[in-house]
Coordinates of C-alpha atoms in Angstrom, one line a residue:
X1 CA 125.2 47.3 93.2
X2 CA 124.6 50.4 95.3
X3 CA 125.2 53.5 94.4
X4 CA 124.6 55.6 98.0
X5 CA 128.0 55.5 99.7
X6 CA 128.4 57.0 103.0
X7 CA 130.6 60.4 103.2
X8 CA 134.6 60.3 103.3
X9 CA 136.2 61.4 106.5
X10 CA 136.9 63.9 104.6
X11 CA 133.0 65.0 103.0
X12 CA 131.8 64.8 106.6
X13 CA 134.3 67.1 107.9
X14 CA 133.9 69.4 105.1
X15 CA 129.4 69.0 105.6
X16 CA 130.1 69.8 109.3
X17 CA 132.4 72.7 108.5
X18 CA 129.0 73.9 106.2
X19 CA 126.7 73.6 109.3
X20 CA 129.1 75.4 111.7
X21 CA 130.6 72.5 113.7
X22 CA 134.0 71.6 114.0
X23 CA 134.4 68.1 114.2
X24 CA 137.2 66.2 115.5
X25 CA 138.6 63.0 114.2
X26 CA 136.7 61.0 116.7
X27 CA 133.7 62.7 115.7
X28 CA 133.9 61.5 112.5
X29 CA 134.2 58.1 113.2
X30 CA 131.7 58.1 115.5
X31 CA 128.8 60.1 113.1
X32 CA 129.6 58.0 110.0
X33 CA 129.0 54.7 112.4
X34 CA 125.4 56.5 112.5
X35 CA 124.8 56.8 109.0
X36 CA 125.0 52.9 108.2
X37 CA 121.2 52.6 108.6
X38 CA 120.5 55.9 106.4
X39 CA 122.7 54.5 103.4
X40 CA 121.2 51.6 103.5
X41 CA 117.3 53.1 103.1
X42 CA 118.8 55.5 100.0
X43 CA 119.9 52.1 98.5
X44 CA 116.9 50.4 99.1
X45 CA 115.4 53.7 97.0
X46 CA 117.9 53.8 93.9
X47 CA 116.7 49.8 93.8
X48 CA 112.7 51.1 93.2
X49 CA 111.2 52.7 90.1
X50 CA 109.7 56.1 90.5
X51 CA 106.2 56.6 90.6
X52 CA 105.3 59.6 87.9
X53 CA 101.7 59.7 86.0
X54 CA 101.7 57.8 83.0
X55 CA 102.1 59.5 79.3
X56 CA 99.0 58.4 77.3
X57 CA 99.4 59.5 74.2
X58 CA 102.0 59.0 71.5
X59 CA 104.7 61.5 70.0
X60 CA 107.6 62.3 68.1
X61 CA 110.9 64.6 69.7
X62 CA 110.1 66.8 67.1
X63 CA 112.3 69.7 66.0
X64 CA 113.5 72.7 65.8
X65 CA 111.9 75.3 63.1
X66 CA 113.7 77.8 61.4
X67 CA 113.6 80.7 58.9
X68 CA 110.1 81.3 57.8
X69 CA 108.8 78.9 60.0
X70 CA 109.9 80.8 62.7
X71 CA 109.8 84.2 61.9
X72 CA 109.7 85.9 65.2
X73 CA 111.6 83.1 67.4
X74 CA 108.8 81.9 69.3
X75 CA 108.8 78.4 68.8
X76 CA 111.5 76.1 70.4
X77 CA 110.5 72.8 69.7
X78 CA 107.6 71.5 67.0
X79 CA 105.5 68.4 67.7
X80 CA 102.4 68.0 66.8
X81 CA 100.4 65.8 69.6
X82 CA 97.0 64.2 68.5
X83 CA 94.8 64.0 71.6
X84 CA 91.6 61.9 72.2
X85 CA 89.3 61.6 68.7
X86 CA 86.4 64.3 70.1
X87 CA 86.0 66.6 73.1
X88 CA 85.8 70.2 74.0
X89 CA 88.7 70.6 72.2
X90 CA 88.8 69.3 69.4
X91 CA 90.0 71.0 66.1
X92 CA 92.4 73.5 68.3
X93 CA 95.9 73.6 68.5
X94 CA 97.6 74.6 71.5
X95 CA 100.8 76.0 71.7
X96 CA 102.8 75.1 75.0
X97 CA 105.4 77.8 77.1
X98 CA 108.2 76.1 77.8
X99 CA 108.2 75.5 81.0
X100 CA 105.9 73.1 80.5
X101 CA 106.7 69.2 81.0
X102 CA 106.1 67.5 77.7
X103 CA 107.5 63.8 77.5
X104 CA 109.5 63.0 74.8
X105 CA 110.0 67.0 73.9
X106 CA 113.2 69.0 74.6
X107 CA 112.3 71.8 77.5
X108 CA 114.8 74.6 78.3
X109 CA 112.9 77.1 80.0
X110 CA 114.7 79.8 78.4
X111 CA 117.8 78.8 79.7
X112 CA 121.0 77.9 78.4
X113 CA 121.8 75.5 81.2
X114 CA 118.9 73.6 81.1
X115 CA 118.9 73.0 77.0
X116 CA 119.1 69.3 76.4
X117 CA 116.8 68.5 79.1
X118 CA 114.2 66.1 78.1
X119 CA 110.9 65.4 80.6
X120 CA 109.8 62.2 81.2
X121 CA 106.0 63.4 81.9
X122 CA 103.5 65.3 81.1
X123 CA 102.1 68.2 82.8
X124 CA 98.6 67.5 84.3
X125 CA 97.3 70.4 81.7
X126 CA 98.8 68.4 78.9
X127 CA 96.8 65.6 79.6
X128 CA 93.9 67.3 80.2
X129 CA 94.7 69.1 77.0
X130 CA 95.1 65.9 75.0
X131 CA 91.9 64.5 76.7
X132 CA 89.4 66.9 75.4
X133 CA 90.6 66.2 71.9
X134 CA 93.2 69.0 71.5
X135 CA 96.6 68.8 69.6
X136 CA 99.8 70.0 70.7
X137 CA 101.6 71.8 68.5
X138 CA 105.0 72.3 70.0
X139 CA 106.4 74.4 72.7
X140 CA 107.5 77.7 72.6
X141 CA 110.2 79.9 74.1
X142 CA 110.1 81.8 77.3
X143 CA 111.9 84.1 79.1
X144 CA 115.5 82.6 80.8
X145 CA 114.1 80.8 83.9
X146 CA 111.0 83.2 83.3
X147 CA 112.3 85.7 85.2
X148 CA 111.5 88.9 82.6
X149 CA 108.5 91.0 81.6
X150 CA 110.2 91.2 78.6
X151 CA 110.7 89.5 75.4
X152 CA 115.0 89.5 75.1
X153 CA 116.5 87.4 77.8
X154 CA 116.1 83.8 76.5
X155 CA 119.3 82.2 75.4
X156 CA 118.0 81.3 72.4
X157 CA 117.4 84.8 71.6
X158 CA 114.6 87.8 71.8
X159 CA 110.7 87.1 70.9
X160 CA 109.6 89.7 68.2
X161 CA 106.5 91.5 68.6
X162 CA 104.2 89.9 65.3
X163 CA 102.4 93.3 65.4
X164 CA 106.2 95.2 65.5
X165 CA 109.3 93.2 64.9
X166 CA 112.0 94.8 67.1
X167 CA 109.7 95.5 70.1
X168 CA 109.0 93.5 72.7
X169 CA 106.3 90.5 72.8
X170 CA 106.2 90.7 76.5
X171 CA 107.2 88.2 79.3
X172 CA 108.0 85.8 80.9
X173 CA 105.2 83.5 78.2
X174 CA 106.7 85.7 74.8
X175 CA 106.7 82.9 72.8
X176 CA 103.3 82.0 73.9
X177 CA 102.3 85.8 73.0
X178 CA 103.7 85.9 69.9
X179 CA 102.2 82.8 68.3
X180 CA 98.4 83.8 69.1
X181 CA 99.1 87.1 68.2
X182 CA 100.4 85.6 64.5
X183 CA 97.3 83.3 64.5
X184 CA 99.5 80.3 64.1
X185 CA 97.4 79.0 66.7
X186 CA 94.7 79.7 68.5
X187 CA 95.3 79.1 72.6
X188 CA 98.3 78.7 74.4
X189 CA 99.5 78.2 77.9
X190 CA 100.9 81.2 79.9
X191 CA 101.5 82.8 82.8
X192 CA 101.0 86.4 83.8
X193 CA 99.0 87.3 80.7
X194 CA 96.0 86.0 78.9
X195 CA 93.6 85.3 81.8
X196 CA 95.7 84.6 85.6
X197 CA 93.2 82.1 86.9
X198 CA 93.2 82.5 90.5
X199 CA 96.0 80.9 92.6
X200 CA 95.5 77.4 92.6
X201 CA 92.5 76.7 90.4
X202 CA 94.9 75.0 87.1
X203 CA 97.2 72.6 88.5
X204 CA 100.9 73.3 88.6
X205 CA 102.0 70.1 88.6
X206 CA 104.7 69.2 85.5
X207 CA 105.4 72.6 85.5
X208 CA 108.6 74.4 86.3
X209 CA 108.4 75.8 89.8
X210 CA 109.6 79.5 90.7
X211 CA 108.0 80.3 93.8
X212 CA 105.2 78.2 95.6
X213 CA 102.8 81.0 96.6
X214 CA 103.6 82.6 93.3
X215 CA 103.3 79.9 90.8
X216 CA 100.3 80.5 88.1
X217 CA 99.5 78.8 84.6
X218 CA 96.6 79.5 82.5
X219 CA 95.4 79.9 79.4
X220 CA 96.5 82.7 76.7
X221 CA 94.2 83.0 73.5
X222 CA 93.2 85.0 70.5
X223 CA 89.4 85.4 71.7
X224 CA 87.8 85.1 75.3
X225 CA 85.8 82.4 74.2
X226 CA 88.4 80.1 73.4
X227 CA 90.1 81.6 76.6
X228 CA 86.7 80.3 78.6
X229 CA 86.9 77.1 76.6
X230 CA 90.3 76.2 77.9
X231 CA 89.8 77.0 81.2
X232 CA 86.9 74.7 81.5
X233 CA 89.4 71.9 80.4
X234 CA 92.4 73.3 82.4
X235 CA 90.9 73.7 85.9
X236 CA 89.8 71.6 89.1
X237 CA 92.0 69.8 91.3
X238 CA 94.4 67.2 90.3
X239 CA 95.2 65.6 93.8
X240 CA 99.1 66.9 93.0
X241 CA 99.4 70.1 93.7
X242 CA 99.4 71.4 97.4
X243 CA 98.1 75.0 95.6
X244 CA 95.2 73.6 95.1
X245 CA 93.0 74.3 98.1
X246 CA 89.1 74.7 98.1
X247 CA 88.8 75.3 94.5
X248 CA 85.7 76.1 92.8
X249 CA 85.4 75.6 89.1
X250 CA 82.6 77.1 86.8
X251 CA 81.3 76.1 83.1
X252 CA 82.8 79.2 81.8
X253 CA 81.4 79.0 78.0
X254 CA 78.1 79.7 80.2
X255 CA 79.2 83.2 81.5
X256 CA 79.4 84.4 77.6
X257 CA 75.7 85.5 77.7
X258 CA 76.6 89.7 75.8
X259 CA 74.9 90.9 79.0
X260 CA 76.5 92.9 81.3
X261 CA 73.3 95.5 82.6
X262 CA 74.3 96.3 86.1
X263 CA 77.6 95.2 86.2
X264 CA 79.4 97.1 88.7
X265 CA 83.0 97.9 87.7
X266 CA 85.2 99.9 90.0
X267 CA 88.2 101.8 88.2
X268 CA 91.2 101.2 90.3
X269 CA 92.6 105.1 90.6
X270 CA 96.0 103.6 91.6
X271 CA 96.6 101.6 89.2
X272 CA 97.2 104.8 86.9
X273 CA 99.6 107.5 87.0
X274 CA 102.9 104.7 87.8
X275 CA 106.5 106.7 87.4
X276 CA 106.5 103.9 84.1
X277 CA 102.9 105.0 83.1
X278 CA 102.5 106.5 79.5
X279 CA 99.6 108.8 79.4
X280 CA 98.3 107.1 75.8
X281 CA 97.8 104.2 78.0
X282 CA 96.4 105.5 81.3
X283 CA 93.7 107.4 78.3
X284 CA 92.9 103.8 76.3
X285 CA 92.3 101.8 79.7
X286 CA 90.1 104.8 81.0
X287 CA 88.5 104.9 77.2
X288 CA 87.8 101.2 78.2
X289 CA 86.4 101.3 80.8
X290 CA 83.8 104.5 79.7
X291 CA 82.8 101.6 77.0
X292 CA 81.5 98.9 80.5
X293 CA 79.3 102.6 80.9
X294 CA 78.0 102.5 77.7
X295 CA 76.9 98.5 77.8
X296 CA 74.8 99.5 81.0
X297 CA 77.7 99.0 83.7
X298 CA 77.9 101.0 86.9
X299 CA 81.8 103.1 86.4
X300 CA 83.1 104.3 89.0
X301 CA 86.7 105.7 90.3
X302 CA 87.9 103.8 93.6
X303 CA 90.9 104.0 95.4
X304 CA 92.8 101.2 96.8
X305 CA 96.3 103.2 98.4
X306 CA 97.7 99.4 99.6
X307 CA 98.4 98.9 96.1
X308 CA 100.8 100.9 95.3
X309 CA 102.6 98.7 98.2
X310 CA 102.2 95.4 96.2
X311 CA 105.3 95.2 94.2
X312 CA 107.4 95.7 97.4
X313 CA 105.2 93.1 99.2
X314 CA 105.9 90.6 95.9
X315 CA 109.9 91.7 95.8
X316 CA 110.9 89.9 98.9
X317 CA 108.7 86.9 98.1
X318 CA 109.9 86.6 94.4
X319 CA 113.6 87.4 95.0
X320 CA 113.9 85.1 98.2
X321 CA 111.2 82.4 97.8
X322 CA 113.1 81.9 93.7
X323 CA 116.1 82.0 95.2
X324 CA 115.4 79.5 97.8
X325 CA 113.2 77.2 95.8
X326 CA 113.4 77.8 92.2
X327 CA 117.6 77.8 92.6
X328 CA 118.9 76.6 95.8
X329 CA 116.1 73.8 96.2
X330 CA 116.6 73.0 92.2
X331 CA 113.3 74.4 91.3
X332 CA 111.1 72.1 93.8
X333 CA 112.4 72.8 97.1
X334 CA 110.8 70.7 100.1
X335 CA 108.4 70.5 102.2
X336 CA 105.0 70.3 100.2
X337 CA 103.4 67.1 99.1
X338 CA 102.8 66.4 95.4
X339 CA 104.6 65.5 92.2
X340 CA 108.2 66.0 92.0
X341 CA 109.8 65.9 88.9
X342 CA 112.9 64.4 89.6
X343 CA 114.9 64.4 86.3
X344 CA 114.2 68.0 86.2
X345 CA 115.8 68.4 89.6
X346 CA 118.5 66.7 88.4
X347 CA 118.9 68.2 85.4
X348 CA 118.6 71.7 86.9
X349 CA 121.2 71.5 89.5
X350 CA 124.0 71.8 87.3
X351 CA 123.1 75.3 86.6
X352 CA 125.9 75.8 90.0
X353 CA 128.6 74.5 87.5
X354 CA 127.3 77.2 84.6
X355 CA 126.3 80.2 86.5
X356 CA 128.0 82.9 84.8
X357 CA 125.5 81.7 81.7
X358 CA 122.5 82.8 83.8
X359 CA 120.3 85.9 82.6
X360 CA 121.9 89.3 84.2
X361 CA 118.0 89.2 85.0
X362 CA 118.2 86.0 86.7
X363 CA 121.5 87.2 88.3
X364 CA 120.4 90.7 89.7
X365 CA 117.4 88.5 91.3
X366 CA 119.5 85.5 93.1
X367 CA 122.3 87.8 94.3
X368 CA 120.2 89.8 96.3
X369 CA 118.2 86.9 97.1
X370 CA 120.6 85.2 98.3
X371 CA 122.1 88.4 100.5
X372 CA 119.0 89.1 102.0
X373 CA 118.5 85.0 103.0
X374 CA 122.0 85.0 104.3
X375 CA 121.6 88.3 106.1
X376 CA 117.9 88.8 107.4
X377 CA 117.1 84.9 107.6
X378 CA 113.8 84.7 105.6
X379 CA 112.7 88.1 107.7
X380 CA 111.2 90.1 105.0
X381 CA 109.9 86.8 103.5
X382 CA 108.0 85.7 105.9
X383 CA 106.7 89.3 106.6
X384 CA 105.6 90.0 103.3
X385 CA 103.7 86.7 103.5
X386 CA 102.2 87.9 106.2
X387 CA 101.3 91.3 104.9
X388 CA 99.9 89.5 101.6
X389 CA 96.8 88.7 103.7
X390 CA 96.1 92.2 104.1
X391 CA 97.0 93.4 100.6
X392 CA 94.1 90.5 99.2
X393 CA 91.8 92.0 102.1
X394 CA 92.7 95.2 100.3
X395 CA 91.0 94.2 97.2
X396 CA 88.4 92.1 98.5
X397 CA 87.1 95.2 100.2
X398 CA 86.8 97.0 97.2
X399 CA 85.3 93.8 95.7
X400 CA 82.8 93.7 98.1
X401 CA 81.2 96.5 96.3
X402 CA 82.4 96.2 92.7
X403 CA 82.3 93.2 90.6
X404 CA 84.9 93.4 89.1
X405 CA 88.2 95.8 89.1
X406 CA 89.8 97.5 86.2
X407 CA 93.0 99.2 85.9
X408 CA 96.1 98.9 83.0
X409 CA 97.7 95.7 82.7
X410 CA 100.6 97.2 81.7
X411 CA 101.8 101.1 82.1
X412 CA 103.5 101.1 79.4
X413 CA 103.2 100.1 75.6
X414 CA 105.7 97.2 74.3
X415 CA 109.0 98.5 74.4
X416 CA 112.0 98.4 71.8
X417 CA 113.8 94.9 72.4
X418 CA 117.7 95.9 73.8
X419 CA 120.3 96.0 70.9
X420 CA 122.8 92.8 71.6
X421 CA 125.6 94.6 73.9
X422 CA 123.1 97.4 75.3
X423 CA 123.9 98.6 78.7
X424 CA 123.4 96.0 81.1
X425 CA 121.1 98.7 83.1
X426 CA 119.3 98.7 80.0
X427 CA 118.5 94.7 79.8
X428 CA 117.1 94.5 83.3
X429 CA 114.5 97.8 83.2
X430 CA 113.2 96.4 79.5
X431 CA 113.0 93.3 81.8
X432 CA 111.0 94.4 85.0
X433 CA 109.2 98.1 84.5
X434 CA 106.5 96.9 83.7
X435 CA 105.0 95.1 86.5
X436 CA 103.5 97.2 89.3
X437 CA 99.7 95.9 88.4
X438 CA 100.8 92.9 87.4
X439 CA 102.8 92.1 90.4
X440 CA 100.5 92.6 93.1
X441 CA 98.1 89.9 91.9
X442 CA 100.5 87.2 91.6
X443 CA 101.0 88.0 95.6
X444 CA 97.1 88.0 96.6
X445 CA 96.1 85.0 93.8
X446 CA 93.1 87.2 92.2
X447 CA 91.8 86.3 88.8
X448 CA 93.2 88.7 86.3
X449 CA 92.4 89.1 82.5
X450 CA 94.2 91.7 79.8
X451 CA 92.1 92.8 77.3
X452 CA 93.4 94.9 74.2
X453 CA 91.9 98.1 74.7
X454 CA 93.5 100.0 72.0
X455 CA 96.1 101.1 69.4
X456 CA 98.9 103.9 69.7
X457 CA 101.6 103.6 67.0
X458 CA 100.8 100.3 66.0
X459 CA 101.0 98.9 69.6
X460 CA 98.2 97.5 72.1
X461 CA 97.2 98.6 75.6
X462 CA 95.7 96.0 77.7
X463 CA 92.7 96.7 80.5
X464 CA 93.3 94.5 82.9
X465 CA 90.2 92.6 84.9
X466 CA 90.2 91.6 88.3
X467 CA 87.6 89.7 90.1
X468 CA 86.8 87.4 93.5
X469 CA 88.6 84.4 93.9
X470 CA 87.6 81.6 91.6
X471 CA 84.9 84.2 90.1
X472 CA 86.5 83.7 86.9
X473 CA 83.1 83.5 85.3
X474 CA 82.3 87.3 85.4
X475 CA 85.6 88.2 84.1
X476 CA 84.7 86.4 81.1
X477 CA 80.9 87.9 81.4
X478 CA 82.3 91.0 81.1
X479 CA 85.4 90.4 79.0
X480 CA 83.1 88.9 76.3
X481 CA 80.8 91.6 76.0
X482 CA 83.8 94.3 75.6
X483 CA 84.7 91.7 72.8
X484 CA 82.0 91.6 70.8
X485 CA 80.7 95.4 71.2
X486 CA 83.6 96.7 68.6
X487 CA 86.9 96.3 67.1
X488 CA 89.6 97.2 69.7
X489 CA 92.3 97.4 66.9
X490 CA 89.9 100.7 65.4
X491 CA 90.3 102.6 68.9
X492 CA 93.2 104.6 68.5
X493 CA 95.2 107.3 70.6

């Protein structure tokens, strides 16, 4: 039976009302007399299976842990996932953020209007995870629709900070945080932190879109080895993903050699000093960075003004391009070629019947998205596109003679998760202060790495390390050899 029926008299009035036309009766008639031969193609569509990547390995729904087995709410869903008998990774457990495709396991993406959503693929990582003999161990919570630095805006409640319960685990991959920084596994997938492989060198595909140019997955672990390890299994092209465009993948593991003689590091001056910035931090990552000195590196200061323009060149792109993709185009948008999950479109759309649920993160971004769409017409989008080119020739100038960049990850320390019924003003700072270094990278596509560089109060500072595009192999290089030449958690301020 088909299922496509052409518009009412009525729908098509109302559609051409939408699209600024005012259509008489005769109109009508005569446009729906058009639209025979499109209805007919749809119908011909709802008749054929879709064609989605097969799931090749077995698995349970799982469920949902509580109490002790959750102690810091970073787990959503548990199901453990046995992957092929032997390969790079075998022995590890992976934890998964969810916004992750996992067949067969609930995904909510932090967000109370996509909970009871169910995928019916995997994720080109998962696969590639299963294949080199790891095991899945479940998926854990995220930030609502990811958009918060944070660890508080999920609907199924904050992330605690294992090192400080009642402070923040960080954002938008907190549960991913939070579980390696347990050690109730070893490697998960995240986002923003952990190592930021550069733009387009792990597949996206199976995993819930924000923002096309934006849109990075990698791995998040408890040592850079490991971190490596992943990335050998997650990266190379997949043939799905429209990001993925001249990429060149390394053997990682191979970069770990402890030697980093002549290393030239250049010490971002900029990325210090931020209105956020807290001087314990600004003195750990410079502390840092005097230790690259001391293992035969070349140190020096450099300043890079353009990017203190990065997180206005990333606020059109995030706040429009989410807005337009992530929530108009129910999270895939058009107009790219590759795998479209289309029970996740359909299951996301109905967040229009449930909006007052959204995060008052989510909602600050989408109502000024949608302004600015509706008022400067993808202007300041399309600019800051344009103006990302010269923010990455920013950097590569400065990585023309340094090989790598260093600066804080974050300015600031974790911060005290919001009491329930804090000041709204309250919930969206905890949410987004933190991310002027972050922020800019996500715009160019860089490589970046955060490294604990420190204790103050019982809380980490990261160092942040940025390198070339798809020169993720001197990250790790140097990343490794800060490793292994102390114990971060004994440098104090």
């Amino acid at each position: 039976m088909a299922s496509v029926k052409p518009p009412t008299p009525a729908e098509l009035t109302a559609v051409g009302k939408q699209l600024g036309m005012s259509l008489s009766d005769d109109d009508v008639k005569f446009f729906l007399e058009t639209m025979t031969g499109s209805v007919a193609a749809y119908n011909v569509l709802e008749s054929m299976p879709d064609y989605l990547p097969p799931v090749k390995y077995p698995r349970t729904r799982g469920y949902r842990p509580e109490g002790e087995e959750n102690k810091y709410n970073a787990w959503y869903y548990k199901s453990e996932i046995k992957g092929a008998s032997r390969g790079k990774l075998a022995g590890k457990k992976v934890a998964l953020k969810d916004n992750v495709c996992l067949a067969g396991v609930p995904m909510m993406n932090g967000a109370s209007t996509l909970e009871g959503y169910v995928p019916d693929v995997d994720a080109t990582i998962v696969t590639r995870i299963l294949d080199a003999g790891g095991t899945i161990a479940g998926k854990v919570h995220c930030e609502y629709f990811c958009f918060s630095g944070g660890s508080h805006t999920s609907a199924a409640g904050p992330v605690q900070n294992p090192r400080k319960p009642g402070f923040s685990a960080g954002g938008s991959s907190s549960g991913s945080a939070a579980v390696v920084a347990a050690g109730e596994v070893p490697m998960a997938i995240g986002g923003d932190y952990g190592m930021k492989p550069t733009h387009g060198l792990v597949p996206y595909t199976g995993v819930m879109p924000i923002e096309l140019t934006l849109d990075h997955t990698g791995p998040m672990t408890a040592t850079v080895a490991d971190n490596a390890l992943l990335l050998e299994v997650l990266a190379g092209p997949d043939g799905l993903d429209p990001r993925q465009m001249n990429v060149k993948v390394d053997a990682y593991t191979k970069a770990l050699t402890g030697n980093i003689s002549g290393m030239r590091i250049g010490v971002v001056k900029e990325g210090f000093g931020h209105p956020a910035s807290e001087t314990v931090v600004d003195g750990l990552v410079r502390r840092g960075a005097e230790r690259f000195k001391e293992l035969g590196c070349t140190v020096e200061e450099v300043s890079i003004p353009m990017h203190l323009l990065g997180p206005a060149i990333w606020t059109p792109i995030a706040v429009e391009g989410a807005t337009w993709q992530m929530m108009n185009g129910n999270g895939y948008g058009f107009n790219w070629k590759g795998l479209y999950v289309t029970s996740l479109i359909d299951a996301h759309a109905s967040w229009r019947a449930r909006a007052d649920e959204l995060s008052e993160t989510l909602k600050a971004t989408i109502l000024f998205g949608q302004y600015a769409l509706n008022k400067y017409r993808g202007h300041y989008y399309a600019k800051c596109q344009n103006l990302a080119r010269k923010l990455r020739a920013a950097y590569d100038e400065a990585l023309g003679r340094y090989d790598l960049l260093v600066m804080p990850t974050l300015p600031m320390r974790a911060t005290r998760i919001p009491e329930a019924g804090a000041p709204r003003m309250e919930i969206i700072q905890r949410a987004f202060e933190m991310l002027p270094n972050t922020a800019p990278f996500d715009v160019t596509g860089h490589p970046a790495m955060t490294l604990p560089c420190g204790l103050s109060d019982g809380l980490p500072a990261g160092l942040m390390l940025i390198g070339k595009a798809f020169d993720e192999s001197t990250i790790y290089r140097a990343a490794h050899a800060f490793e292994q030449s102390h114990d971060w958690m004994k440098v104090t301020a």
